[in-house]
Coordinates of C-alpha atoms in Angstrom, one line a residue:
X183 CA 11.9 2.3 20.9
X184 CA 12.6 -0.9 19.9
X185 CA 10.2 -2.7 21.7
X186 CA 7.6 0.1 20.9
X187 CA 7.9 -1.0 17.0
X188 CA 8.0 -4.6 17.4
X189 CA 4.9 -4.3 18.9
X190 CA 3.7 -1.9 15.9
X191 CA 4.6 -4.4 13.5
X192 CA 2.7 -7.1 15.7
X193 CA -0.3 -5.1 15.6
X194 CA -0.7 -4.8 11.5
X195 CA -3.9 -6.1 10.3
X196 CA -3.8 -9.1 8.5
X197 CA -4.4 -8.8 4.7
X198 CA -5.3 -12.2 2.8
X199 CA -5.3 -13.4 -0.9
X200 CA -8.7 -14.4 -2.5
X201 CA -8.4 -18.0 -2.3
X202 CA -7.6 -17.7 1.8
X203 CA -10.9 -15.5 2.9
X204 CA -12.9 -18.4 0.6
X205 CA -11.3 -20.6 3.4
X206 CA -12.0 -18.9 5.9
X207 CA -15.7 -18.6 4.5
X208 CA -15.9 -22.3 4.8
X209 CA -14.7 -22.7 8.1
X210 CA -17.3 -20.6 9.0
X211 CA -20.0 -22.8 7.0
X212 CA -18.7 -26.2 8.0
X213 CA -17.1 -26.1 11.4
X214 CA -19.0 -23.2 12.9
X215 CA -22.1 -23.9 11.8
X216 CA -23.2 -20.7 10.0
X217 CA -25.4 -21.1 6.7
X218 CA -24.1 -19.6 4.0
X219 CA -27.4 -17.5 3.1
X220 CA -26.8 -16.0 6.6
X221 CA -23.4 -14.9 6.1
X222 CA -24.5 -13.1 2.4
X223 CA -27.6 -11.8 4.3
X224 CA -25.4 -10.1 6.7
X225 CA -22.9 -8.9 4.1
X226 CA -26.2 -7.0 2.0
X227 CA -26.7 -5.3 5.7
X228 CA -23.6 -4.1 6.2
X229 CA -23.4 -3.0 2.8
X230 CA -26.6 -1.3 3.1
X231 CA -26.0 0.4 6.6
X232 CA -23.2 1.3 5.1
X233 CA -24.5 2.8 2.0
X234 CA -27.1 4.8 4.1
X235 CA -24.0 6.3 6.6
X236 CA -22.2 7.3 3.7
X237 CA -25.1 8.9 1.5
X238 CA -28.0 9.4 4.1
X239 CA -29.9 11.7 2.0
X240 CA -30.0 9.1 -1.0
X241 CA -33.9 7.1 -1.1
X242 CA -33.2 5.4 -4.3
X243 CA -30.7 2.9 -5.6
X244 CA -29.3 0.9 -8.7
X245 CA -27.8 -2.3 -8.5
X246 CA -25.9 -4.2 -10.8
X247 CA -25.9 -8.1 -10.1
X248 CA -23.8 -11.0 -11.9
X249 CA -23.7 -14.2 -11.9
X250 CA -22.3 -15.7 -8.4
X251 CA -22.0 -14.3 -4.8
X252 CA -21.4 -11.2 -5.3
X253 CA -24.6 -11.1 -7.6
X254 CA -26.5 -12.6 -4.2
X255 CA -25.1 -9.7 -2.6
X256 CA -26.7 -7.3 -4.4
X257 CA -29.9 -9.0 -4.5
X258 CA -29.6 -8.8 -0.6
X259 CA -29.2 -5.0 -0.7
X260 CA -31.5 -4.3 -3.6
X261 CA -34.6 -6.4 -1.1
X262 CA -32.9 -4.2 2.4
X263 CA -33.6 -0.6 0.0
X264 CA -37.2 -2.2 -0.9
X265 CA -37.4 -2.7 2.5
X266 CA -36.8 0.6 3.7
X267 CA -38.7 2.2 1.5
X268 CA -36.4 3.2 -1.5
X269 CA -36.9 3.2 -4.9
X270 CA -34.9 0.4 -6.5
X271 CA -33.6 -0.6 -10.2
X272 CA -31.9 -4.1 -10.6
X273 CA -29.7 -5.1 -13.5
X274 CA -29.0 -8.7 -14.0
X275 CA -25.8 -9.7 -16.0
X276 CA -26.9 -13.2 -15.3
X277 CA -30.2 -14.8 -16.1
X278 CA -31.3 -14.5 -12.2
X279 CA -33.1 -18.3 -12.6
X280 CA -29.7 -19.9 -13.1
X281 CA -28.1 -18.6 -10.3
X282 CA -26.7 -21.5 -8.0
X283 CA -26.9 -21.9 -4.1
X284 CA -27.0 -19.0 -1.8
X285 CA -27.4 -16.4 -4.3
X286 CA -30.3 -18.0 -6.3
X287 CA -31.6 -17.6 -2.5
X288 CA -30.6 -14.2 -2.2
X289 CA -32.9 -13.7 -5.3
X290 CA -36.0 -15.6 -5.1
X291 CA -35.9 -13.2 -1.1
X292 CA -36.1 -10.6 -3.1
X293 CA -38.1 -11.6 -6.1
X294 CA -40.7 -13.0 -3.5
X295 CA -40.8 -9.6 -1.8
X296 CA -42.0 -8.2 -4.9
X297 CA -38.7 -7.0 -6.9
X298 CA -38.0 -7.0 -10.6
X299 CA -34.5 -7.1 -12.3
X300 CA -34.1 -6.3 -15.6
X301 CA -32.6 -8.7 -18.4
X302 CA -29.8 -5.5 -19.0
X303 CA -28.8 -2.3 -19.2
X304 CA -30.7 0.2 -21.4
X305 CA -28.8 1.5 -24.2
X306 CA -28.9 4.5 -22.2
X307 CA -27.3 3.9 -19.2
X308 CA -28.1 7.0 -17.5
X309 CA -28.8 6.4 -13.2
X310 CA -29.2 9.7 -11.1
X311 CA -28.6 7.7 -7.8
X312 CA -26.1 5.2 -5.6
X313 CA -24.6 2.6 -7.9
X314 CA -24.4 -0.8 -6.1
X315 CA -21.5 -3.3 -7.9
X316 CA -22.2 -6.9 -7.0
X317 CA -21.2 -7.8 -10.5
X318 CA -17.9 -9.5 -10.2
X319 CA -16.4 -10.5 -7.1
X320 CA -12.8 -11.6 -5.7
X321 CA -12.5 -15.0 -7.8
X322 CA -12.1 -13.2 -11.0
X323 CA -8.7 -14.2 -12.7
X324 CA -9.0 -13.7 -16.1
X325 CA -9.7 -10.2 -17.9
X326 CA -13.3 -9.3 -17.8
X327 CA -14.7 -8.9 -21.5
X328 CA -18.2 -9.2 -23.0
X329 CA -21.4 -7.9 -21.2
X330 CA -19.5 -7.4 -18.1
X331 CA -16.9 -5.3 -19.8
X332 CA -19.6 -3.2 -21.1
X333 CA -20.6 -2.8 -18.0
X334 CA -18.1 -1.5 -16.1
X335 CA -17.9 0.9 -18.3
X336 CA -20.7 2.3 -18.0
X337 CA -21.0 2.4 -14.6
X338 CA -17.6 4.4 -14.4
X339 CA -19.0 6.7 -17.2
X340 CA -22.2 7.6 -15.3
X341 CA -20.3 10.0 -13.1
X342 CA -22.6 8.8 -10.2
X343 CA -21.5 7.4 -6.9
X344 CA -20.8 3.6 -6.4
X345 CA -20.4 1.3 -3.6
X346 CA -18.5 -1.8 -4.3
X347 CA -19.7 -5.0 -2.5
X348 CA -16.3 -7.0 -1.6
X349 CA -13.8 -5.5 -4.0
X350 CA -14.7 -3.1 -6.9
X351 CA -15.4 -5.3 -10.1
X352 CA -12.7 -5.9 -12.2
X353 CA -10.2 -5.7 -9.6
X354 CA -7.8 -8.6 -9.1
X355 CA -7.9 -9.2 -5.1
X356 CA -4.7 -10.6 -4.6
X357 CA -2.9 -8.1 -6.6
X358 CA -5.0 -5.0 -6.5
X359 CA -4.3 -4.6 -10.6
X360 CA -7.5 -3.8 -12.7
X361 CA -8.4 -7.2 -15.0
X362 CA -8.9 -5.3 -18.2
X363 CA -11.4 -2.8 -17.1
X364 CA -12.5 -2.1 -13.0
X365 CA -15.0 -0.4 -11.5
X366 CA -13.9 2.7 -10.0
X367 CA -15.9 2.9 -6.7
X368 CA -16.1 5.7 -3.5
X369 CA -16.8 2.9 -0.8
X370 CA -16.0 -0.6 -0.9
X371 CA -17.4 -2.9 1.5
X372 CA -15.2 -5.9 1.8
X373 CA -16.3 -9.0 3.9
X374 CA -15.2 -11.3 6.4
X375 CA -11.3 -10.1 5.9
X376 CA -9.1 -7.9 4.1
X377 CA -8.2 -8.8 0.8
X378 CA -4.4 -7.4 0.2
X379 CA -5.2 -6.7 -3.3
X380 CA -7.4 -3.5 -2.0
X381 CA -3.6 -2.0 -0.8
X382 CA -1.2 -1.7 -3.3
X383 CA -1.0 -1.4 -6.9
X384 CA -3.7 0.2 -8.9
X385 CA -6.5 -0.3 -6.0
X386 CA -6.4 3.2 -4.7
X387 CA -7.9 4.8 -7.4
X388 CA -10.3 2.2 -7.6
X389 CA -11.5 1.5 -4.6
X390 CA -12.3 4.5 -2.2
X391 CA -12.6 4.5 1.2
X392 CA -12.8 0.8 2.2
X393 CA -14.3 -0.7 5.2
X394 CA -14.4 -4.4 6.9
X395 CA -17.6 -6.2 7.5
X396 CA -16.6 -8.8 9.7
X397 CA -19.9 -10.5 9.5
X398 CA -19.8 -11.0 13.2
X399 CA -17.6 -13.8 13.1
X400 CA -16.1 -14.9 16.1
X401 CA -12.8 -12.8 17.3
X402 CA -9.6 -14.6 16.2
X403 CA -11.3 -16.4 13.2
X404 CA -8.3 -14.7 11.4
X405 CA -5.9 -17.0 13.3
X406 CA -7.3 -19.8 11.5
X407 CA -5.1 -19.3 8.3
X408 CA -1.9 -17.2 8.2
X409 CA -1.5 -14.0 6.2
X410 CA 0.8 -13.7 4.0
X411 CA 0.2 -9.4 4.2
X412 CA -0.4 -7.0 7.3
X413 CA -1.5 -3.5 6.7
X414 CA 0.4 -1.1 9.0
X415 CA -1.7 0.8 11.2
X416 CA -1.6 4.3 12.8
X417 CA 2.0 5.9 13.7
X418 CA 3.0 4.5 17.8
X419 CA 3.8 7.4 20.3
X420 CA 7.4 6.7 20.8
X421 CA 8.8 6.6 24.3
X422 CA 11.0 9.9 25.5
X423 CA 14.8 9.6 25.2
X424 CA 16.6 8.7 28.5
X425 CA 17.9 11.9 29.9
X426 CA 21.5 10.7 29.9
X427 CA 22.3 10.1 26.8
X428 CA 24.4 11.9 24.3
X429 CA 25.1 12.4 20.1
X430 CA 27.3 9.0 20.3
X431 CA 24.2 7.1 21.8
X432 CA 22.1 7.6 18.6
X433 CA 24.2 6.7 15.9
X434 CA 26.6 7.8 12.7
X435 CA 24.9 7.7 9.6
X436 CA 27.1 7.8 6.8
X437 CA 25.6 9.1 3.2
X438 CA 27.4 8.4 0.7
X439 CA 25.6 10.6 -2.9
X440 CA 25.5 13.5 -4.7
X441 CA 27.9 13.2 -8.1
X442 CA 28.0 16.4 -10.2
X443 CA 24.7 18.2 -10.1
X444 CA 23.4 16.4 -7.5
X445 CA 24.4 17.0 -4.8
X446 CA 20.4 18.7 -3.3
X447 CA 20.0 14.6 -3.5
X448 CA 22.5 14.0 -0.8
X449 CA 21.3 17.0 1.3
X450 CA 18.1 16.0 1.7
X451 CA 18.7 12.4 2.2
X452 CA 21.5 13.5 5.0
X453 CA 18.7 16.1 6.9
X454 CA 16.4 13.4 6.8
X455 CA 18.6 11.1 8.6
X456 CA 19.4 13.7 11.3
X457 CA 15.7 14.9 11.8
X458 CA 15.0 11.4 12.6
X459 CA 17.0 11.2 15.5
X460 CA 20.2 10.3 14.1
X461 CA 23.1 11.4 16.6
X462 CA 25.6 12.3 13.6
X463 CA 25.4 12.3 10.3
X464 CA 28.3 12.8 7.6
X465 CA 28.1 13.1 3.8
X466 CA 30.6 11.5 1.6
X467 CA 30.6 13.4 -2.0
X468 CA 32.1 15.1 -5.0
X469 CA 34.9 17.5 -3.3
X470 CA 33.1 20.1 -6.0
X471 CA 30.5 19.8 -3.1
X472 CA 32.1 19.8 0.2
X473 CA 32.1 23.8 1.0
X474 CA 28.5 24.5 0.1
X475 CA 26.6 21.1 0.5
X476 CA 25.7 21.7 4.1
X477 CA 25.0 25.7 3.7
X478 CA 22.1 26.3 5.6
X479 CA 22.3 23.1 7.5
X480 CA 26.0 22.9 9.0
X481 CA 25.1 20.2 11.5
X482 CA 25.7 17.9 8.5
X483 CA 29.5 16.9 8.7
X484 CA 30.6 17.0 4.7
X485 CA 33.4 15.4 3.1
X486 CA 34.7 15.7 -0.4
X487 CA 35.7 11.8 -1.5
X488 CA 37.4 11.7 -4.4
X489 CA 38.2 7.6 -4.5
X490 CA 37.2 4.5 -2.4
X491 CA 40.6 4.9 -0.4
X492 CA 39.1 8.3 0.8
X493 CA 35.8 6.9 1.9
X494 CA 37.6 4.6 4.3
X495 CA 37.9 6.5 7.2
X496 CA 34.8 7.8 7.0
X497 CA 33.0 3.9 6.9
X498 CA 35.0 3.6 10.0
X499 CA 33.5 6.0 12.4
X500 CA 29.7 5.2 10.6
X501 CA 27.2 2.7 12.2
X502 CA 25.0 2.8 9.0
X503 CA 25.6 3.8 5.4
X504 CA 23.1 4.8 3.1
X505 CA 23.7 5.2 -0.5
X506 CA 22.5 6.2 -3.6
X507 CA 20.7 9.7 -3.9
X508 CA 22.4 11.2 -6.7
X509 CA 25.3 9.0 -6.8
X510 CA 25.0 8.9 -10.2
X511 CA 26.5 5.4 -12.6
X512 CA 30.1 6.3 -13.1
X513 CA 33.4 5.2 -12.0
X514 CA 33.7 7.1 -9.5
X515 CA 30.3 5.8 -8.1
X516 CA 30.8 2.3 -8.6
X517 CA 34.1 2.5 -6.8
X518 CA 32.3 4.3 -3.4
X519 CA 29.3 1.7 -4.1
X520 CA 31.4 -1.3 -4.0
X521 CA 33.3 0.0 -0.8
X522 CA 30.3 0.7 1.1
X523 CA 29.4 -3.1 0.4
X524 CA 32.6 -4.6 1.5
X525 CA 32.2 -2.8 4.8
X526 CA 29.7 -5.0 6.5
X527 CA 27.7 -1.7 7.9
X528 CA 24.4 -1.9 7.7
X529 CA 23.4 -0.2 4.5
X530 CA 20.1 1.3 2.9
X531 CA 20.6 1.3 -0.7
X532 CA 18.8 3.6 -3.0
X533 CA 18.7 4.9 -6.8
X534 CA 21.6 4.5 -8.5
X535 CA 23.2 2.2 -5.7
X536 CA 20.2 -0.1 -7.1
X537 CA 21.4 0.5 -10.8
X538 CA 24.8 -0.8 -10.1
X539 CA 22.9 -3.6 -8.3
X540 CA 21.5 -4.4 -11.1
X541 CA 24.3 -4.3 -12.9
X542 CA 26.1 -6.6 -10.7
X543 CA 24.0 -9.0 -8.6
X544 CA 25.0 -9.4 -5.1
X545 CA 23.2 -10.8 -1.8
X546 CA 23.1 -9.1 1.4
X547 CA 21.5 -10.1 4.9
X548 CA 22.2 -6.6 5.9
X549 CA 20.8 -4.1 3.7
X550 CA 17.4 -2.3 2.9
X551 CA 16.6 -2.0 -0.3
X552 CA 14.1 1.3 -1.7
X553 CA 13.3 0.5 -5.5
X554 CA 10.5 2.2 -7.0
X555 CA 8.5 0.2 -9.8
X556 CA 11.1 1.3 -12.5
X557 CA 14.4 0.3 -10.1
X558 CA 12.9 -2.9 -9.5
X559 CA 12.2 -4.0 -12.9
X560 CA 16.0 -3.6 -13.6
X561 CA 16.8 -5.5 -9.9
X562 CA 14.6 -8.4 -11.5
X563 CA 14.9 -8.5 -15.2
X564 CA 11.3 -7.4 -15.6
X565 CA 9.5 -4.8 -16.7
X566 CA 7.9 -1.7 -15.0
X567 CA 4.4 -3.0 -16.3
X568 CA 4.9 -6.4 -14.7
X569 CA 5.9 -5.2 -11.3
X570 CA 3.0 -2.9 -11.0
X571 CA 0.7 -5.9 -11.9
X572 CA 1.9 -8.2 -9.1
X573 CA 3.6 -5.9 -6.5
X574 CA 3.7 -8.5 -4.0
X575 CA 5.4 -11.1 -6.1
X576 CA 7.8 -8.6 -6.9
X577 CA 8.7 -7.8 -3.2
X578 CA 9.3 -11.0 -2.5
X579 CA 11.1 -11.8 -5.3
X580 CA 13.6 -8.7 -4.6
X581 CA 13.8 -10.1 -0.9
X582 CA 14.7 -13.8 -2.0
X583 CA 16.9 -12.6 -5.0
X584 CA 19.4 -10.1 -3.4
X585 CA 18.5 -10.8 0.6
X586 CA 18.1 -8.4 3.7
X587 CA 14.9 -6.2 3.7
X588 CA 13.3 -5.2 0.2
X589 CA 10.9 -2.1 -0.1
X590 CA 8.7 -1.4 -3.1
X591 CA 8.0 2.4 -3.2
X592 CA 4.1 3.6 -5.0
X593 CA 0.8 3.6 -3.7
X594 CA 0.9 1.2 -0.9
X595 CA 4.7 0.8 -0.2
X596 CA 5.0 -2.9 0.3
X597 CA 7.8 -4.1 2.4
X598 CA 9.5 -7.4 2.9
X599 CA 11.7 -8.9 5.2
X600 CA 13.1 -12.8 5.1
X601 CA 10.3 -13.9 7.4
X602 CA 7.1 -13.1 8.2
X603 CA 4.2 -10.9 6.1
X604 CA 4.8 -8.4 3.5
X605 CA 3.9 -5.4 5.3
X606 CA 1.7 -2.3 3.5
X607 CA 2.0 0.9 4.4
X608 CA -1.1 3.1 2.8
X609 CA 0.2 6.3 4.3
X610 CA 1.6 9.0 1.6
X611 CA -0.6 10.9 -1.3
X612 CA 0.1 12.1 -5.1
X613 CA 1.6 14.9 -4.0
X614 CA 4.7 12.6 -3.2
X615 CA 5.2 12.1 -7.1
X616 CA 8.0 14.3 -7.1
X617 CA 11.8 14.6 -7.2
X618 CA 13.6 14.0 -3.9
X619 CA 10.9 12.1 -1.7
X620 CA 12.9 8.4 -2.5
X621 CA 16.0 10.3 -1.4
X622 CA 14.1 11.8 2.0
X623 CA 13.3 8.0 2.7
X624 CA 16.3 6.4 2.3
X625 CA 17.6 9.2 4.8
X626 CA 14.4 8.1 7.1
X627 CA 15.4 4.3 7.3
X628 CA 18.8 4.8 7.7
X629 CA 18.4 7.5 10.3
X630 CA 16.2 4.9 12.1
X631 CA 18.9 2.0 11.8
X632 CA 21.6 4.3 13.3
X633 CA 19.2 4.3 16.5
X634 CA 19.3 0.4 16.8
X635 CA 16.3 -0.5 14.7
X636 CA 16.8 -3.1 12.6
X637 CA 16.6 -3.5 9.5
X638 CA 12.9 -4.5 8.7
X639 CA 11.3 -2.2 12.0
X640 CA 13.4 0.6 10.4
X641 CA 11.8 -0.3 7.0
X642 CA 8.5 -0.6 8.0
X643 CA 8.2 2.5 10.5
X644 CA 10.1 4.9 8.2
X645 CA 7.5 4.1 5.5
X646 CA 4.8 5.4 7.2
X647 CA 6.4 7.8 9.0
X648 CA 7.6 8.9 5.4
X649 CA 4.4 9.0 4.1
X650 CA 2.5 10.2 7.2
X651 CA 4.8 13.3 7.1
X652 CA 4.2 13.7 3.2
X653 CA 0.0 13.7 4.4
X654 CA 0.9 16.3 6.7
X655 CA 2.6 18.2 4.3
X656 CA -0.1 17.9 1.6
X657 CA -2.4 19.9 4.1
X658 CA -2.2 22.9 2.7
X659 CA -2.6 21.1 -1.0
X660 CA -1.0 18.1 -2.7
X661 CA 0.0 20.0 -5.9
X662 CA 3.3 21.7 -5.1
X663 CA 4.2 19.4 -2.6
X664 CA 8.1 19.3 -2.0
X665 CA 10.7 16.9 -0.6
X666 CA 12.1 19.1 1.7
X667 CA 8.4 19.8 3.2
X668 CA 8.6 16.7 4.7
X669 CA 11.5 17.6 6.9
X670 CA 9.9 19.5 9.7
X671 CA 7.0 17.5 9.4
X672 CA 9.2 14.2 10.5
X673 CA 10.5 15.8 13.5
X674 CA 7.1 16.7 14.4
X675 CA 5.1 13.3 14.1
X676 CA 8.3 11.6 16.3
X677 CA 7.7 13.5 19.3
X678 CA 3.7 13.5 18.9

C-alpha cells in the first residue's frame, strides 16, 4: 500500500506559477529553437480544435483581443474560424497597430487574410455565438479596471458560452483568486503547462473544464524548472490484503470528540476511520455518550472520559489519535487536547482541536492538520478573506508555522508536507458544503495512518478518496448530500 501511494504521489502533474511557464516559454524560444509566432500559432490551433470538439455545431465566433499575447492568441483563432469558413467578429481592447512582437504578427496574419476588428464593444453587447477571451492573460497582477473591467462584464452578462485562451481573464494564475472582476468561462485552454492558479481558490467557478495544450514541446520540458504544485490524479487500485493478517495488523485509531450535543461528530469521524481499513477503532467522549454513541454501529469500541487521567489508557493501546469533531472549547476539551499532544502518537487534528491550537501555538513533526478557510485564519492571525485569496501561501505558511503535514479544506484541498510540492486534490463537489464532511475526513486520514501511511500519503490520498467518495455520492444529486453518504461509498472506491 505504501509503495502503491508513493508512487501516486510521484505521478501528480506538475502545476507552475505564472512567472515559471514564462520560463519555460523561453527555453523553448532560446535554447530549442522554436519562434515564438510558432508557439502562439499553435496555441490558436489548439484552442480552435478545441473550440470546434466542444461546440461542433457552432460556424460563427466572437473574439475579444487585448493588448499582449493572449490578444495574439485570439487573433490566431479569429484568422483559423476565417479559415474554416465561419463567421467571425473581432473586438480589440488594444489599438491592434501597437501591438508588440509576436502578437502584432498574430494580427497583421490575420488582418492580411482579410479580417477586421473593431475599435470596441457596441453599447450593446449582445453575441449569439462562442465567446473567445484572449483579453488578459497570466501576467496580470493588479485588479483589472477600465475598458477591460467593462469588459468582462459583459462577456459574463451575455449568457453565451466562452472559451478562455490560457486562463480565464481576470484570473490571477498563481493564486486562482478573481483580480477584481474574471471571466467566467466553460473551457479553458491553458498552454505549454499547468498553471496552479486554475486548482484552488475561486478558479472552479471560473474556469470550466480545462485542458493542456502542450504545444508539442518535447516530453520532459517540465523537468526543466521545478514545481512548486502537483495536481493529484485519478484514485490507484490498491493491492489486496495479505491473507494472514488480522485486526492488530491494521491499526488502533483513537478518536478523541464529541462534547455535549455532539457527539454524531465523533460517530462519523470514528466509522470513517474503520471503513477505511482501520483494524480498531475506539472513541473517547462525554460519559453522557458512551451507551448510545455506537448504536447502530457497535464495532466502534466507546469510552466515556471524563478527565485527561481517563484518556490515558486509552492513548496507550492507540497507534493514531485523531481529534477534534465536536470536541467542543472547554475545560474539559483542552485537558483531553493537551493529553493527546503529549502522547507522541501520531495525531490528525481537526475543528476545535485547531481552535485550541490557535489558542496556544505549538509545533509538531507528527501531526496532520484539516483547517478549512475559517480555521486557518485563526491558525495564522489572518482573515478568512486573505486565505481564500492566496491558498497556497497559506498552506505553506500553516506547514512552516505549526510543522507536520497541513491541509487546507475548499475547492481544491491543497496539501502540504515539509518537503516537496503542495499537492491539489480537485476531487469533491458543492454538495460537500455541509455539516459533518471535515469530521468524515479527519476519520479518513487517520484511518489511513493507523495502516502505516504516513503522514503526508495519508493526507494526500484521503483527500481524494474523501472527495472522490463525496462525487460518488452526489450521483443521485448534489443538493441533499450527507456526511454519512460518504461512508459506503469509501469502502467501495478502496477495493475498486
Amino acid at each position: 500500500m505504501q509503495a502503491t501511494l508513493a508512487a501516486y504521489l510521484a505521478a501528480s502533474i506538475p502545476l507552475y506559477r505564472a512567472e515559471q511557464v514564462r520560463r519555460l516559454d523561453r527555453y523553448a524560444i532560446d535554447t530549442l529553437g522554436i519562434a515564438g509566432l510558432a508557439l502562439m500559432q499553435r496555441a490558436g490551433a489548439a484552442a480552435f480544435g478545441a473550440l470546434r470538439e466542444r461546440w461542433p455545431e457552432v460556424r460563427s465566433l466572437c473574439v475579444l483581443c487585448g493588448a499582449g499575447n493572449n490578444g495574439g492568441d485570439g487573433y490566431v483563432v479569429a484568422r483559423l474560424a476565417r479559415q474554416a469558413g465561419f463567421r467571425v467578429s473581432v473586438y480589440a481592447l488594444a489599438a491592434p497597430e501597437r501591438l508588440k512582437g509576436d502578437a502584432l504578427s498574430a494580427y497583421r496574419l490575420y488582418r492580411d487574410d482579410g479580417g477586421v476588428a473593431a475599435s470596441a464593444l457596441p453599447e450593446r453587447f449582445e453575441p449569439d455565438t462562442v465567446l473567445v477571451d484572449g483579453l488578459l492573460g497570466t501576467g496580470l497582477d493588479r485588479p483589472v479596471e477600465g475598458a477591460y473591467a467593462q469588459a468582462i462584464a459583459a462577456i459574463n452578462e451575455s449568457g453565451r458560452p466562452v472559451l478562455a485562451l490560457d486562463i480565464p481573464s481576470g484570473l490571477c494564475a498563481d493564486s486562482g483568486a478573481p483580480l477584481g472582476r474574471a471571466v467566467r468561462a466553460q473551457l479553458t485552454v491553458t498552454f505549454i503547462a499547468l498553471k496552479r492558479g486554475l486548482y484552488s481558490g475561486s478558479a472552479a467557478d471560473y474556469c470550466g473544464a480545462v485542458q493542456l495544450a502542450g504545444l508539442d514541446l518535447p516530453a520532459g520540458i517540465n523537468a526543466v524548472i521545478p514545481a512548486g504544485a502537483a495536481l493529484l490524479g485519478e484514485l490507484p487500485s490498491l493491492p489486496a490484503r495479505r491473507r494472514c493478517v488480522h485486526k492488530g495488523s491494521h491499526g488502533h485509531v483513537l478518536l478523541i470528540g464529541g462534547d455535549r450535543g455532539y457527539s454524531g461528530a465523533a460517530r462519523m469521524a470514528a466509522e470513517a476511520a474503520a471503513r477505511v481499513g482501520a483494524g480498531l477503532v475506539s472513541v473517547a467522549t462525554r460519559a453522557a455518550h458512551a451507551a448510545v454513541l455506537n448504536l447502530g454501529r457497535p464495532e466502534l469500541m466507546v469510552h466515556g472520559v471524563e478527565s485527561a487521567e481517563q484518556l490515558m489508557p486509552l492513548l496507550a493501546k492507540a497507534s493514531v489519535v485523531a481529534i477534534g469533531p465536536g470536541l467542543g472549547q472547554t475545560v474539559w476539551a483542552k485537558a483531553l487536547f493537551d493529553a493527546a499532544v503529549a502522547s507522541g502518537l501520531p495525531l490528525v487534528a481537526d475543528a476545535d482541536a485547531l481552535n485550541l491550537l490557535a489558542a496556544g501555538r505549538r509545533r509538531c513533526d507528527h501531526w496532520v492538520l484539516t483547517p478549512h478557510p475559517g480555521e486557518a485564519a485563526r491558525l495564522l492571525g489572518k482573515t478568512g478573506v486573505e486565505i481564500q485569496a492566496d491558498r497556497y501561501g497559506a498552506v505553506a505558511a500553516l506547514q512552516s508555522v505549526y510543522g507536520g503535514v497541513a491541509l487546507l479544506k475548499g475547492a481544491g484541498t491543497l496539501i502540504q508536507g515539509e518537503q516537496g510540492p503542495a499537492y491539489v486534490s480537485r476531487a469533491g463537489n458543492p454538495g460537500m458544503a455541509s455539516g459533518g464532511m471535515g469530521d468524515v475526513l479527519t476519520g479518513v486520514i487517520a484511518g489511513l495512518m493507523a495502516q502505516g501511511l504516513a503522514p503526508l500519503a495519508a493526507a494526500a490520498y484521503g483527500a481524494a478518496l474523501h472527495g472522490s467518495a463525496g462525487d460518488l455520492a452526489a450521483e443521485m444529486g448534489e443538493r441533499g448530500l450527507l456526511a454519512a453518504d460518504l461512508l459506503p461509498r469509501l469502502r467501495e472506491l478502496l477495493n475498486r
